[in-house]
């Protein structure tokens, strides 16, 4: 989408049409509907005289990769884009780059990554998010629907302690 937008700088009306049609494909509710909308979009794009060869090539590539995009419909409720995951991976990559990646054993690297994930789940949201939605505290609170404590560190310690865990009955 970004490459198409870059290629349509001189034709904003064409980009508006492409954008509308692509979002129409994205909002399909079933795999069959997605495939049909993608096929119709590809057929429509071949009839457009304003589309240059480069845009045609990008649209053809998008159409050819339709089976890969349609896989998301095998898991209802799953995200169709990787934006959420990309944000986490970018954060993790920046931290790993800053510490010059791993030194030591594979076990120490695994422990470091687990601790990073734990801290990420309990970190407090930024001020912009909290100003817009004061009830949002952290990813942990959002996922579980409650918070043990207002202080993020105490919340982490309480959640990670074994104090609240029940032992299974063994009769």
PDB file of C-alpha atoms in Angstrom:
ATOM      1  CA  UNK A   1       0.000   0.000   0.000  1.00  0.00           C
ATOM      2  CA  UNK A   2       2.780   2.420   0.877  1.00  0.00           C
ATOM      3  CA  UNK A   3       4.588   1.711  -2.388  1.00  0.00           C
ATOM      4  CA  UNK A   4       1.376   2.287  -4.338  1.00  0.00           C
ATOM      5  CA  UNK A   5       0.854   5.597  -2.551  1.00  0.00           C
ATOM      6  CA  UNK A   6       4.404   6.660  -3.335  1.00  0.00           C
ATOM      7  CA  UNK A   7       3.855   5.787  -6.981  1.00  0.00           C
ATOM      8  CA  UNK A   8       0.580   7.729  -7.207  1.00  0.00           C
ATOM      9  CA  UNK A   9       1.814  11.102  -5.937  1.00  0.00           C
ATOM     10  CA  UNK A  10       0.838  12.837  -9.160  1.00  0.00           C
ATOM     11  CA  UNK A  11      -2.576  11.143  -9.305  1.00  0.00           C
ATOM     12  CA  UNK A  12      -4.299  11.601  -5.919  1.00  0.00           C
ATOM     13  CA  UNK A  13      -7.706  10.612  -7.338  1.00  0.00           C
ATOM     14  CA  UNK A  14      -6.307   7.301  -8.541  1.00  0.00           C
ATOM     15  CA  UNK A  15      -4.747   6.641  -5.166  1.00  0.00           C
ATOM     16  CA  UNK A  16      -8.075   7.412  -3.470  1.00  0.00           C
ATOM     17  CA  UNK A  17      -9.737   4.790  -5.688  1.00  0.00           C
ATOM     18  CA  UNK A  18      -6.988   2.245  -5.007  1.00  0.00           C
ATOM     19  CA  UNK A  19      -7.164   2.924  -1.280  1.00  0.00           C
ATOM     20  CA  UNK A  20     -10.941   2.493  -1.185  1.00  0.00           C
ATOM     21  CA  UNK A  21     -10.820  -0.735  -3.174  1.00  0.00           C
ATOM     22  CA  UNK A  22      -7.973  -2.213  -1.118  1.00  0.00           C
ATOM     23  CA  UNK A  23      -9.750  -1.481   2.155  1.00  0.00           C
ATOM     24  CA  UNK A  24     -12.857  -3.094   0.676  1.00  0.00           C
ATOM     25  CA  UNK A  25     -10.777  -6.246   0.085  1.00  0.00           C
ATOM     26  CA  UNK A  26      -9.275  -6.089   3.570  1.00  0.00           C
ATOM     27  CA  UNK A  27     -12.700  -5.932   5.234  1.00  0.00           C
ATOM     28  CA  UNK A  28     -13.936  -9.149   3.611  1.00  0.00           C
ATOM     29  CA  UNK A  29     -15.563 -11.447   6.161  1.00  0.00           C
ATOM     30  CA  UNK A  30     -14.699 -14.822   4.606  1.00  0.00           C
ATOM     31  CA  UNK A  31     -11.827 -16.328   2.659  1.00  0.00           C
ATOM     32  CA  UNK A  32     -14.024 -16.788  -0.438  1.00  0.00           C
ATOM     33  CA  UNK A  33     -15.195 -13.185  -0.274  1.00  0.00           C
ATOM     34  CA  UNK A  34     -11.590 -12.011   0.102  1.00  0.00           C
ATOM     35  CA  UNK A  35     -10.474 -14.035  -2.919  1.00  0.00           C
ATOM     36  CA  UNK A  36     -13.373 -12.796  -5.043  1.00  0.00           C
ATOM     37  CA  UNK A  37     -12.768  -9.153  -4.115  1.00  0.00           C
ATOM     38  CA  UNK A  38      -9.049  -9.537  -4.811  1.00  0.00           C
ATOM     39  CA  UNK A  39      -9.746 -11.093  -8.212  1.00  0.00           C
ATOM     40  CA  UNK A  40     -12.175  -8.298  -9.132  1.00  0.00           C
ATOM     41  CA  UNK A  41      -9.671  -5.678  -7.988  1.00  0.00           C
ATOM     42  CA  UNK A  42      -6.968  -7.218 -10.163  1.00  0.00           C
ATOM     43  CA  UNK A  43      -9.305  -7.317 -13.184  1.00  0.00           C
ATOM     44  CA  UNK A  44     -10.296  -3.693 -12.572  1.00  0.00           C
ATOM     45  CA  UNK A  45      -6.645  -2.614 -12.331  1.00  0.00           C
ATOM     46  CA  UNK A  46      -5.883  -4.075 -15.764  1.00  0.00           C
ATOM     47  CA  UNK A  47      -8.504  -1.773 -17.327  1.00  0.00           C
ATOM     48  CA  UNK A  48      -7.118   1.424 -15.768  1.00  0.00           C
ATOM     49  CA  UNK A  49      -5.083   3.466 -18.257  1.00  0.00           C
ATOM     50  CA  UNK A  50      -3.615   5.742 -15.541  1.00  0.00           C
ATOM     51  CA  UNK A  51      -1.840   2.912 -13.765  1.00  0.00           C
ATOM     52  CA  UNK A  52       1.771   2.828 -14.814  1.00  0.00           C
ATOM     53  CA  UNK A  53       3.671  -0.406 -15.369  1.00  0.00           C
ATOM     54  CA  UNK A  54       5.280  -0.283 -11.918  1.00  0.00           C
ATOM     55  CA  UNK A  55       1.924  -0.030 -10.154  1.00  0.00           C
ATOM     56  CA  UNK A  56       0.563  -2.810 -12.371  1.00  0.00           C
ATOM     57  CA  UNK A  57       3.492  -4.984 -11.314  1.00  0.00           C
ATOM     58  CA  UNK A  58       2.868  -4.276  -7.620  1.00  0.00           C
ATOM     59  CA  UNK A  59      -0.836  -5.009  -7.979  1.00  0.00           C
ATOM     60  CA  UNK A  60      -0.048  -8.243  -9.845  1.00  0.00           C
ATOM     61  CA  UNK A  61       2.329  -9.272  -7.040  1.00  0.00           C
ATOM     62  CA  UNK A  62      -0.368  -8.504  -4.479  1.00  0.00           C
ATOM     63  CA  UNK A  63      -2.844 -10.605  -6.451  1.00  0.00           C
ATOM     64  CA  UNK A  64      -0.359 -13.493  -6.763  1.00  0.00           C
ATOM     65  CA  UNK A  65       0.211 -13.476  -3.004  1.00  0.00           C
ATOM     66  CA  UNK A  66      -3.515 -13.590  -2.285  1.00  0.00           C
ATOM     67  CA  UNK A  67      -3.317 -17.173  -1.009  1.00  0.00           C
ATOM     68  CA  UNK A  68      -0.809 -16.111   1.622  1.00  0.00           C
ATOM     69  CA  UNK A  69      -3.042 -13.221   2.747  1.00  0.00           C
ATOM     70  CA  UNK A  70      -6.100 -15.485   2.784  1.00  0.00           C
ATOM     71  CA  UNK A  71      -4.480 -17.724   5.415  1.00  0.00           C
ATOM     72  CA  UNK A  72      -5.552 -15.226   8.077  1.00  0.00           C
ATOM     73  CA  UNK A  73      -9.169 -16.295   7.511  1.00  0.00           C
ATOM     74  CA  UNK A  74      -8.322 -19.796   8.807  1.00  0.00           C
ATOM     75  CA  UNK A  75      -8.081 -18.266  12.292  1.00  0.00           C
ATOM     76  CA  UNK A  76     -11.198 -16.203  13.056  1.00  0.00           C
ATOM     77  CA  UNK A  77     -10.438 -13.203  15.234  1.00  0.00           C
ATOM     78  CA  UNK A  78      -6.745 -13.170  14.312  1.00  0.00           C
ATOM     79  CA  UNK A  79      -5.053  -9.990  13.159  1.00  0.00           C
ATOM     80  CA  UNK A  80      -4.549  -9.732   9.420  1.00  0.00           C
ATOM     81  CA  UNK A  81      -1.558  -7.442   9.712  1.00  0.00           C
ATOM     82  CA  UNK A  82       1.545  -7.748  11.810  1.00  0.00           C
ATOM     83  CA  UNK A  83       1.572  -4.148  13.097  1.00  0.00           C
ATOM     84  CA  UNK A  84       1.065  -5.158  16.749  1.00  0.00           C
ATOM     85  CA  UNK A  85       3.818  -7.720  16.596  1.00  0.00           C
ATOM     86  CA  UNK A  86       6.098  -5.400  14.636  1.00  0.00           C
ATOM     87  CA  UNK A  87       5.909  -2.781  17.388  1.00  0.00           C
ATOM     88  CA  UNK A  88       7.015  -5.298  19.984  1.00  0.00           C
ATOM     89  CA  UNK A  89       9.731  -6.718  17.768  1.00  0.00           C
ATOM     90  CA  UNK A  90      11.072  -3.234  16.951  1.00  0.00           C
ATOM     91  CA  UNK A  91      11.301  -2.446  20.670  1.00  0.00           C
ATOM     92  CA  UNK A  92      13.060  -5.728  21.325  1.00  0.00           C
ATOM     93  CA  UNK A  93      15.426  -5.212  18.404  1.00  0.00           C
ATOM     94  CA  UNK A  94      16.391  -1.727  19.643  1.00  0.00           C
ATOM     95  CA  UNK A  95      17.189  -3.093  23.095  1.00  0.00           C
ATOM     96  CA  UNK A  96      19.196  -5.991  21.713  1.00  0.00           C
ATOM     97  CA  UNK A  97      21.117  -3.668  19.396  1.00  0.00           C
ATOM     98  CA  UNK A  98      21.892  -1.320  22.301  1.00  0.00           C
ATOM     99  CA  UNK A  99      23.358  -4.171  24.317  1.00  0.00           C
ATOM    100  CA  UNK A 100      25.229  -5.495  21.248  1.00  0.00           C
ATOM    101  CA  UNK A 101      23.062  -8.594  21.154  1.00  0.00           C
ATOM    102  CA  UNK A 102      23.925 -11.675  23.190  1.00  0.00           C
ATOM    103  CA  UNK A 103      27.088 -12.506  25.077  1.00  0.00           C
ATOM    104  CA  UNK A 104      27.260 -15.754  26.989  1.00  0.00           C
ATOM    105  CA  UNK A 105      25.181 -18.881  26.852  1.00  0.00           C
ATOM    106  CA  UNK A 106      21.919 -19.587  25.104  1.00  0.00           C
ATOM    107  CA  UNK A 107      20.251 -20.041  28.494  1.00  0.00           C
ATOM    108  CA  UNK A 108      21.273 -16.545  29.627  1.00  0.00           C
ATOM    109  CA  UNK A 109      19.968 -15.097  26.356  1.00  0.00           C
ATOM    110  CA  UNK A 110      16.649 -16.901  26.825  1.00  0.00           C
ATOM    111  CA  UNK A 111      16.341 -15.611  30.397  1.00  0.00           C
ATOM    112  CA  UNK A 112      17.072 -12.073  29.239  1.00  0.00           C
ATOM    113  CA  UNK A 113      14.375 -12.231  26.560  1.00  0.00           C
ATOM    114  CA  UNK A 114      11.853 -13.646  29.025  1.00  0.00           C
ATOM    115  CA  UNK A 115      12.606 -10.877  31.511  1.00  0.00           C
ATOM    116  CA  UNK A 116      12.259  -8.285  28.744  1.00  0.00           C
ATOM    117  CA  UNK A 117       8.845  -9.702  27.821  1.00  0.00           C
ATOM    118  CA  UNK A 118       7.758  -9.700  31.464  1.00  0.00           C
ATOM    119  CA  UNK A 119       8.760  -6.068  31.914  1.00  0.00           C
ATOM    120  CA  UNK A 120       7.013  -5.129  28.674  1.00  0.00           C
ATOM    121  CA  UNK A 121       3.755  -6.692  29.863  1.00  0.00           C
ATOM    122  CA  UNK A 122       3.773  -4.686  33.098  1.00  0.00           C
ATOM    123  CA  UNK A 123       5.225  -1.368  31.949  1.00  0.00           C
ATOM    124  CA  UNK A 124       2.842   1.555  32.397  1.00  0.00           C
ATOM    125  CA  UNK A 125       1.425   3.124  29.281  1.00  0.00           C
ATOM    126  CA  UNK A 126       2.706   6.535  28.227  1.00  0.00           C
ATOM    127  CA  UNK A 127       1.121   9.802  29.245  1.00  0.00           C
ATOM    128  CA  UNK A 128      -0.671  10.295  25.911  1.00  0.00           C
ATOM    129  CA  UNK A 129      -2.468   6.958  26.268  1.00  0.00           C
ATOM    130  CA  UNK A 130      -3.278   7.541  29.934  1.00  0.00           C
ATOM    131  CA  UNK A 131      -4.570  11.062  29.220  1.00  0.00           C
ATOM    132  CA  UNK A 132      -6.889   9.748  26.490  1.00  0.00           C
ATOM    133  CA  UNK A 133      -8.033   6.669  28.463  1.00  0.00           C
ATOM    134  CA  UNK A 134      -7.327   6.974  32.214  1.00  0.00           C
ATOM    135  CA  UNK A 135      -8.580   3.428  32.876  1.00  0.00           C
ATOM    136  CA  UNK A 136      -5.762   1.913  30.775  1.00  0.00           C
ATOM    137  CA  UNK A 137      -2.751   1.052  32.915  1.00  0.00           C
ATOM    138  CA  UNK A 138      -0.623  -1.585  31.236  1.00  0.00           C
ATOM    139  CA  UNK A 139      -0.816  -4.508  28.788  1.00  0.00           C
ATOM    140  CA  UNK A 140      -1.242  -6.888  31.756  1.00  0.00           C
ATOM    141  CA  UNK A 141      -4.234  -4.962  33.122  1.00  0.00           C
ATOM    142  CA  UNK A 142      -5.786  -4.708  29.680  1.00  0.00           C
ATOM    143  CA  UNK A 143      -5.433  -8.409  28.982  1.00  0.00           C
ATOM    144  CA  UNK A 144      -6.636  -9.611  32.389  1.00  0.00           C
ATOM    145  CA  UNK A 145      -9.221  -6.921  33.078  1.00  0.00           C
ATOM    146  CA  UNK A 146      -7.852  -6.033  36.512  1.00  0.00           C
ATOM    147  CA  UNK A 147      -4.795  -4.640  38.217  1.00  0.00           C
ATOM    148  CA  UNK A 148      -3.404  -5.759  41.581  1.00  0.00           C
ATOM    149  CA  UNK A 149      -1.885  -2.379  42.416  1.00  0.00           C
ATOM    150  CA  UNK A 150      -1.563   1.090  40.866  1.00  0.00           C
ATOM    151  CA  UNK A 151       2.224   0.950  41.065  1.00  0.00           C
ATOM    152  CA  UNK A 152       3.499  -1.057  38.079  1.00  0.00           C
ATOM    153  CA  UNK A 153       6.404  -2.629  40.004  1.00  0.00           C
ATOM    154  CA  UNK A 154       4.186  -3.804  42.845  1.00  0.00           C
ATOM    155  CA  UNK A 155       1.727  -5.077  40.262  1.00  0.00           C
ATOM    156  CA  UNK A 156       4.547  -7.085  38.650  1.00  0.00           C
ATOM    157  CA  UNK A 157       5.725  -8.492  41.988  1.00  0.00           C
ATOM    158  CA  UNK A 158       2.216  -9.473  43.074  1.00  0.00           C
ATOM    159  CA  UNK A 159       1.351 -11.065  39.743  1.00  0.00           C
ATOM    160  CA  UNK A 160       4.585 -13.025  39.559  1.00  0.00           C
ATOM    161  CA  UNK A 161       4.483 -14.272  43.160  1.00  0.00           C
ATOM    162  CA  UNK A 162       3.084 -17.698  43.965  1.00  0.00           C
ATOM    163  CA  UNK A 163       0.940 -16.289  46.786  1.00  0.00           C
ATOM    164  CA  UNK A 164      -2.309 -16.329  44.853  1.00  0.00           C
ATOM    165  CA  UNK A 165      -1.801 -19.682  43.152  1.00  0.00           C
ATOM    166  CA  UNK A 166      -3.979 -22.508  44.336  1.00  0.00           C
ATOM    167  CA  UNK A 167      -2.586 -25.981  44.686  1.00  0.00           C
ATOM    168  CA  UNK A 168      -4.644 -28.680  42.916  1.00  0.00           C
ATOM    169  CA  UNK A 169      -6.574 -31.081  45.141  1.00  0.00           C
ATOM    170  CA  UNK A 170      -4.972 -34.486  45.403  1.00  0.00           C
ATOM    171  CA  UNK A 171      -7.238 -36.927  47.216  1.00  0.00           C
TER     172      UNK A 171
END
